[in-house]
C-alpha atoms as a PDB file:
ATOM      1  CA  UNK A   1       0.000   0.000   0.000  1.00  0.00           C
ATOM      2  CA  UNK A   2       2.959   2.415   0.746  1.00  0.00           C
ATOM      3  CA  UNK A   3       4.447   1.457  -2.479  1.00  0.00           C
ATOM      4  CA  UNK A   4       1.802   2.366  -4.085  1.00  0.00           C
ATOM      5  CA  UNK A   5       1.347   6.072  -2.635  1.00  0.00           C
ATOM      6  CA  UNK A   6       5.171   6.504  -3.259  1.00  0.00           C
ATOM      7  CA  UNK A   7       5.090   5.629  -6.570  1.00  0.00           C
ATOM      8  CA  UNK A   8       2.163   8.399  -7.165  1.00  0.00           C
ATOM      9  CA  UNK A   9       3.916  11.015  -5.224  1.00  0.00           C
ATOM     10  CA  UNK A  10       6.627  10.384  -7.464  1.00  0.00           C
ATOM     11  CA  UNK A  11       4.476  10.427 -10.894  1.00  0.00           C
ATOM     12  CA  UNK A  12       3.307  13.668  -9.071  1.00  0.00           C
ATOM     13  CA  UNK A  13       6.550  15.398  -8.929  1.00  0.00           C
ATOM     14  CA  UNK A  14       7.635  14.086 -11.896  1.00  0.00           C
ATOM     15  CA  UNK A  15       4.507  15.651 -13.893  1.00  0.00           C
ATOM     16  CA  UNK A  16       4.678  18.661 -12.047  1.00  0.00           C
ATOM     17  CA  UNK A  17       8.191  18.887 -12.661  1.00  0.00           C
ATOM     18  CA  UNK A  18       7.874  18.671 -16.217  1.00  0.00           C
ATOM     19  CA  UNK A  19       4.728  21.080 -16.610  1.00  0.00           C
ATOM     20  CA  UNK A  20       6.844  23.403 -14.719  1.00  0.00           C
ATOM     21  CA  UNK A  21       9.939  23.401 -17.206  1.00  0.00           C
ATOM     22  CA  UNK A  22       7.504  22.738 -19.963  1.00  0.00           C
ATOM     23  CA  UNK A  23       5.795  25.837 -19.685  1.00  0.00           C
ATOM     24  CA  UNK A  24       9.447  27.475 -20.105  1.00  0.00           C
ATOM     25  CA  UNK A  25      10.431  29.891 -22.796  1.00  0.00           C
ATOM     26  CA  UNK A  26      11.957  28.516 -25.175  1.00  0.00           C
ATOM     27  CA  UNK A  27      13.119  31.944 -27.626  1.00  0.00           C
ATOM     28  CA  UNK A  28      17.104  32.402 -27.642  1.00  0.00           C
ATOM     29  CA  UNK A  29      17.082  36.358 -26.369  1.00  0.00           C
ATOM     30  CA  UNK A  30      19.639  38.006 -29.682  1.00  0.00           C
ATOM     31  CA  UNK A  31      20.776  41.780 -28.895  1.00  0.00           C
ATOM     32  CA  UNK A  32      19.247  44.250 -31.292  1.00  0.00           C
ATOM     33  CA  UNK A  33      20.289  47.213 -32.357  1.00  0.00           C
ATOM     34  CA  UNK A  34      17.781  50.190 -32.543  1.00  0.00           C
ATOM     35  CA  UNK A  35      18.550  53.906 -33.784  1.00  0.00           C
ATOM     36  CA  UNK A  36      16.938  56.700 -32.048  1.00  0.00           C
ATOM     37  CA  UNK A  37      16.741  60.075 -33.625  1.00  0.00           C
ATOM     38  CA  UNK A  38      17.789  63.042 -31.239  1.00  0.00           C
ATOM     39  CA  UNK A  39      15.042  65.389 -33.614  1.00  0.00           C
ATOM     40  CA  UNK A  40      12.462  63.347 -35.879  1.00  0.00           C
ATOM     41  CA  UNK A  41      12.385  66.568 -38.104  1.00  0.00           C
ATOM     42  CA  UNK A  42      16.129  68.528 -37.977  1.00  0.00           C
ATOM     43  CA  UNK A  43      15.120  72.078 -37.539  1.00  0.00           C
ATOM     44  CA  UNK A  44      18.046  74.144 -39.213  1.00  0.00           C
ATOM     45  CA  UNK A  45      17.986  77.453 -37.197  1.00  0.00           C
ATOM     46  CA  UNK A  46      18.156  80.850 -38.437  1.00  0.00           C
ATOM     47  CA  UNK A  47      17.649  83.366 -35.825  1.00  0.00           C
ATOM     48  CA  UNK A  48      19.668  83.353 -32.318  1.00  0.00           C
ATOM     49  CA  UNK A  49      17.180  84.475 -29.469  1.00  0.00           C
ATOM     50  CA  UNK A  50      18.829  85.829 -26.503  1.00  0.00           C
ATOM     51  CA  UNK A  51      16.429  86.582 -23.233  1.00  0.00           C
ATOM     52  CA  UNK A  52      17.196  87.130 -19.743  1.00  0.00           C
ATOM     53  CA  UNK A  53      14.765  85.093 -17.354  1.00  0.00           C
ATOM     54  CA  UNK A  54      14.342  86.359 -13.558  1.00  0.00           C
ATOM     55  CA  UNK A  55      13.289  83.314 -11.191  1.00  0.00           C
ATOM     56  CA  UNK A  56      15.359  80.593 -12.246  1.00  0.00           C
ATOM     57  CA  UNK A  57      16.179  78.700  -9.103  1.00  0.00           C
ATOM     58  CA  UNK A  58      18.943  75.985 -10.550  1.00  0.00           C
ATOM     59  CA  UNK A  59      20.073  75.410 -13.874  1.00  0.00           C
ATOM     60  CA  UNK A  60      19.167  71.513 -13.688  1.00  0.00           C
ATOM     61  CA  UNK A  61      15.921  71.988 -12.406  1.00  0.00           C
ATOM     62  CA  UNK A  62      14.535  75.073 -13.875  1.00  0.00           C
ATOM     63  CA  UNK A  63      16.678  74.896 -17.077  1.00  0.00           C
ATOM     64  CA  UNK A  64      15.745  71.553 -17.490  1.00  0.00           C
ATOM     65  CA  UNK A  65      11.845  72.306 -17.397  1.00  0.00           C
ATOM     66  CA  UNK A  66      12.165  75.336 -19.715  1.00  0.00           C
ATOM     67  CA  UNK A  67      14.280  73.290 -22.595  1.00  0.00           C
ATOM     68  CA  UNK A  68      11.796  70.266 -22.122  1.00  0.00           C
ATOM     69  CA  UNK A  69       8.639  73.299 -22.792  1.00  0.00           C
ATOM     70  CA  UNK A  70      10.740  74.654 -26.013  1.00  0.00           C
ATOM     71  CA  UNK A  71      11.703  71.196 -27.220  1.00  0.00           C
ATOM     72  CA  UNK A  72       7.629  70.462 -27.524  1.00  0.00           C
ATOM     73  CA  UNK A  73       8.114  73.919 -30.026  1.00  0.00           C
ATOM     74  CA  UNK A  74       8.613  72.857 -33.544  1.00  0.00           C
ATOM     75  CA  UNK A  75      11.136  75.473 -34.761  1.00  0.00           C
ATOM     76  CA  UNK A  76      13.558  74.808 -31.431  1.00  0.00           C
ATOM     77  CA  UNK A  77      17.172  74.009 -32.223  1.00  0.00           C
ATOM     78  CA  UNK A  78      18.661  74.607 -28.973  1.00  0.00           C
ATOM     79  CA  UNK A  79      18.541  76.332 -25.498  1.00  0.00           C
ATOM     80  CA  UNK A  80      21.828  76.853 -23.468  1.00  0.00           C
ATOM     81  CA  UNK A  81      21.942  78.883 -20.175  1.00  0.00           C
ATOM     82  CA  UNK A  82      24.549  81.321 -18.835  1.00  0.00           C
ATOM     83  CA  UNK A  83      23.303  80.352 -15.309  1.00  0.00           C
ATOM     84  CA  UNK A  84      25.226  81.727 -11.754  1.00  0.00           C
ATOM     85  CA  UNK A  85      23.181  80.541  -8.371  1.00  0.00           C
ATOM     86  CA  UNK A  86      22.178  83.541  -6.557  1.00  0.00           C
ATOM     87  CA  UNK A  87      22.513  86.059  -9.438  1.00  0.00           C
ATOM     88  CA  UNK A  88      17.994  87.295  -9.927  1.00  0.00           C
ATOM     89  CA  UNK A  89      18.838  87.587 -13.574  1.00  0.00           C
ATOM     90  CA  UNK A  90      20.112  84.928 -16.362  1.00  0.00           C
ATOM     91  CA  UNK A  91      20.697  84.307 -19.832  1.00  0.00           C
ATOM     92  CA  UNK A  92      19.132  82.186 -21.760  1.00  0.00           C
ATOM     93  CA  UNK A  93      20.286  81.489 -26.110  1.00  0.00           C
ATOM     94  CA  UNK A  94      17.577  79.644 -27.661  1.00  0.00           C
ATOM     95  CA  UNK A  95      18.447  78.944 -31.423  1.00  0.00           C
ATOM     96  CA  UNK A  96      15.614  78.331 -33.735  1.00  0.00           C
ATOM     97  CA  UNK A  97      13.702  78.290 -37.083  1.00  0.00           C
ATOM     98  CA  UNK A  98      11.638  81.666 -37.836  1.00  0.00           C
ATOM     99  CA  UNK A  99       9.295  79.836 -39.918  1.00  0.00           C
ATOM    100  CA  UNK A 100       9.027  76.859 -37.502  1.00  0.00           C
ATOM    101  CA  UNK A 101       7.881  79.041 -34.589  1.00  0.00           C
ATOM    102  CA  UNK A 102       8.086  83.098 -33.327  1.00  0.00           C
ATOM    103  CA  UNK A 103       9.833  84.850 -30.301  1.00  0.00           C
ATOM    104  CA  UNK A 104       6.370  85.576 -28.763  1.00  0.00           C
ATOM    105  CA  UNK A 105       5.364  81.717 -28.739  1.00  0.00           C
ATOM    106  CA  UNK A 106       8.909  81.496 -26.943  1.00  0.00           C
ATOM    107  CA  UNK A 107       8.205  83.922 -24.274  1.00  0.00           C
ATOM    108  CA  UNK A 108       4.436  82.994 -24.211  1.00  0.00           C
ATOM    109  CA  UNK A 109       5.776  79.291 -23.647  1.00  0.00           C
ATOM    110  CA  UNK A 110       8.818  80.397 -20.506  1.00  0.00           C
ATOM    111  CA  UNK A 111       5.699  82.738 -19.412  1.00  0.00           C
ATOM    112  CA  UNK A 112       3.786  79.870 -18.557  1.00  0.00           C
ATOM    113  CA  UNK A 113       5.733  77.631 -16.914  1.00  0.00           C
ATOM    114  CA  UNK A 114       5.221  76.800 -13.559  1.00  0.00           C
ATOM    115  CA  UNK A 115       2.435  79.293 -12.621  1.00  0.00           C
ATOM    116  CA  UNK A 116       4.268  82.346 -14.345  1.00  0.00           C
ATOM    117  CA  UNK A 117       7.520  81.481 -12.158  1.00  0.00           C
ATOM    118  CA  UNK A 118       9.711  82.729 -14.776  1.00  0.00           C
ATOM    119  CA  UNK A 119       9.395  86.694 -15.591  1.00  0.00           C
ATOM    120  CA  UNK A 120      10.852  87.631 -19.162  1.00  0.00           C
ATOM    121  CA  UNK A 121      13.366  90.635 -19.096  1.00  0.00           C
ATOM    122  CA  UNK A 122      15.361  91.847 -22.225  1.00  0.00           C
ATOM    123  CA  UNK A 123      15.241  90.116 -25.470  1.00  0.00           C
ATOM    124  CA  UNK A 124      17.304  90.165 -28.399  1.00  0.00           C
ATOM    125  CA  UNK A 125      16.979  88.347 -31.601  1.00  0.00           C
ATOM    126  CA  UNK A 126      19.558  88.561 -34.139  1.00  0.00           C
ATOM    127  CA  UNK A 127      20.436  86.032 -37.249  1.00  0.00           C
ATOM    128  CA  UNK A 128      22.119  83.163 -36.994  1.00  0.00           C
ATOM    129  CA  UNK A 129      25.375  82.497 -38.240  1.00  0.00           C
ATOM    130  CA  UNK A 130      27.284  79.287 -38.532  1.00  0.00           C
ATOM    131  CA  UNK A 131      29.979  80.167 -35.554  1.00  0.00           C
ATOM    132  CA  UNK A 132      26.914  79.859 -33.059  1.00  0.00           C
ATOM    133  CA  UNK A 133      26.683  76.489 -33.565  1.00  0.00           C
ATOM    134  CA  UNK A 134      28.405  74.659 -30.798  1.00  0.00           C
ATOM    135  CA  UNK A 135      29.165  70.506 -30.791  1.00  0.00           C
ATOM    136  CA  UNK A 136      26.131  70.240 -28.485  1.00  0.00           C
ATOM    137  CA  UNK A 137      24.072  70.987 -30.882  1.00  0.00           C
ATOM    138  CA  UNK A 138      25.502  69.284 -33.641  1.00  0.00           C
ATOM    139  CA  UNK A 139      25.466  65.758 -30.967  1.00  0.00           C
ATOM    140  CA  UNK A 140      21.921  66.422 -30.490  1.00  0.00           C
ATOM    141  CA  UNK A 141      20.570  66.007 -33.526  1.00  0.00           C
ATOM    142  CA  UNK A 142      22.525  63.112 -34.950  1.00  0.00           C
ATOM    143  CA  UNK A 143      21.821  59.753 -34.629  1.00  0.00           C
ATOM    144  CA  UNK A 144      22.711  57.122 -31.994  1.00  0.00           C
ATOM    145  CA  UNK A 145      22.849  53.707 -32.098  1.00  0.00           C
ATOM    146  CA  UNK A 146      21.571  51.704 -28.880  1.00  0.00           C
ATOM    147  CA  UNK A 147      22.265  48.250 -28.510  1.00  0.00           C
ATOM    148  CA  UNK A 148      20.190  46.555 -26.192  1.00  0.00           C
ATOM    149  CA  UNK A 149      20.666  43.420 -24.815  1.00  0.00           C
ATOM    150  CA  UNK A 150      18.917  41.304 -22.129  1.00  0.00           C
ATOM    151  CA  UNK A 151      20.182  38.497 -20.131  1.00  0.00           C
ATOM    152  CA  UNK A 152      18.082  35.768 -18.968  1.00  0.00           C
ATOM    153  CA  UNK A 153      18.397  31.953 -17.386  1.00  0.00           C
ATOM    154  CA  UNK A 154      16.507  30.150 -19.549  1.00  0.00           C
ATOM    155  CA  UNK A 155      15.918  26.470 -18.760  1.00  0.00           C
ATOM    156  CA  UNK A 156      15.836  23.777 -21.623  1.00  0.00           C
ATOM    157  CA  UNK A 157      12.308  22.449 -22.670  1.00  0.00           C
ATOM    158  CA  UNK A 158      12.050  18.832 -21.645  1.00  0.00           C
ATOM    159  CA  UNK A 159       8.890  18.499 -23.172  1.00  0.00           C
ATOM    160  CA  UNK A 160      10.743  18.396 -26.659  1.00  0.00           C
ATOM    161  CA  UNK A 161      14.036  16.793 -25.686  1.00  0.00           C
ATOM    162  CA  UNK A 162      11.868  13.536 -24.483  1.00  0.00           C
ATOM    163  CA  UNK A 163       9.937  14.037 -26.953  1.00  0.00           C
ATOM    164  CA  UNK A 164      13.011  14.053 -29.756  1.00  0.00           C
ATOM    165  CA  UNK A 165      13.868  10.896 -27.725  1.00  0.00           C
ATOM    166  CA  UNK A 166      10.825   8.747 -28.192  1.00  0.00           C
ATOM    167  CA  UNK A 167      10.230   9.799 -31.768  1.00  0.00           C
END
């Protein structure tokens, strides 16, 4: 009678065992490579706007929040900051296209950030030449390649090497 219940706990395990490894992926995990574009649509700037912003608290933090508002703008190249802590007033250089966007959606977008946090002060817009542009820019809008790769223990299915066994 014990024999008996052994031999089913062991058809147990074994079934369970074999479900278990069974249900398994099988895919072999290859690393792909994927190519993100900085800019979908490269805006070539023309004009070099120059603004100095009152209430910027940190460069990361504030500077951070007004490039990610001027990046949703179509026409904005680039924004770079002449930022000192504890100074009231900074710089700000946005590049951009003139027929992409204007200086008053600029301002009307910094305006608006952050409950009118940031106050506007003197602006200046003048052409833009080639000796603005700066290897920041140039990085930012080319391509780069990712590779990702993901490692995982994967356990053999033993469904199909018994199965390439008895057949």
């Amino acid at each position: 009678m014990f024999k008996h219940l052994e031999k089913m706990k062991h058809l147990v395990l074994f079934i369970s065992l074999l479900f278990f490894v069974s249900a398994c992926s099988t895919e072999v995990s290859t690393p792909s490579d994927e190519t993100n574009t900085a800019n979908e649509s490269k805006v070539v700037p023309d004009r070099l706007l120059t603004m100095q912003i009152d209430g910027m608290v940190c460069e990361m933090g504030c500077g951070g929040s007004i490039r990610k508002e001027l990046n949703k703008l179509a026409g904005v190249s680039s924004v770079e900051f002449n930022f000192e802590e504890d100074r009231k007033t900074n710089t700000a250089k946005i590049s951009f296209d003139k027929d992409k966007t204007t200086v008053d959606a600029i301002v009307k977008a910094i305006s608006g950030l952050n409950n009118g946090q940031f106050k506007i002060g003197e602006i200046s817009s003048e052409s833009f030449n080639a000796h603005h542009v700066n290897q920041s820019t140039e990085q930012s809008n080319e391509e780069s390649n990712v590779e990702v790769n993901s490692t995982s223990f994967e356990m053999p299915n033993l469904l199909d090497l018994l199965s390439s066994i008895v057949y």
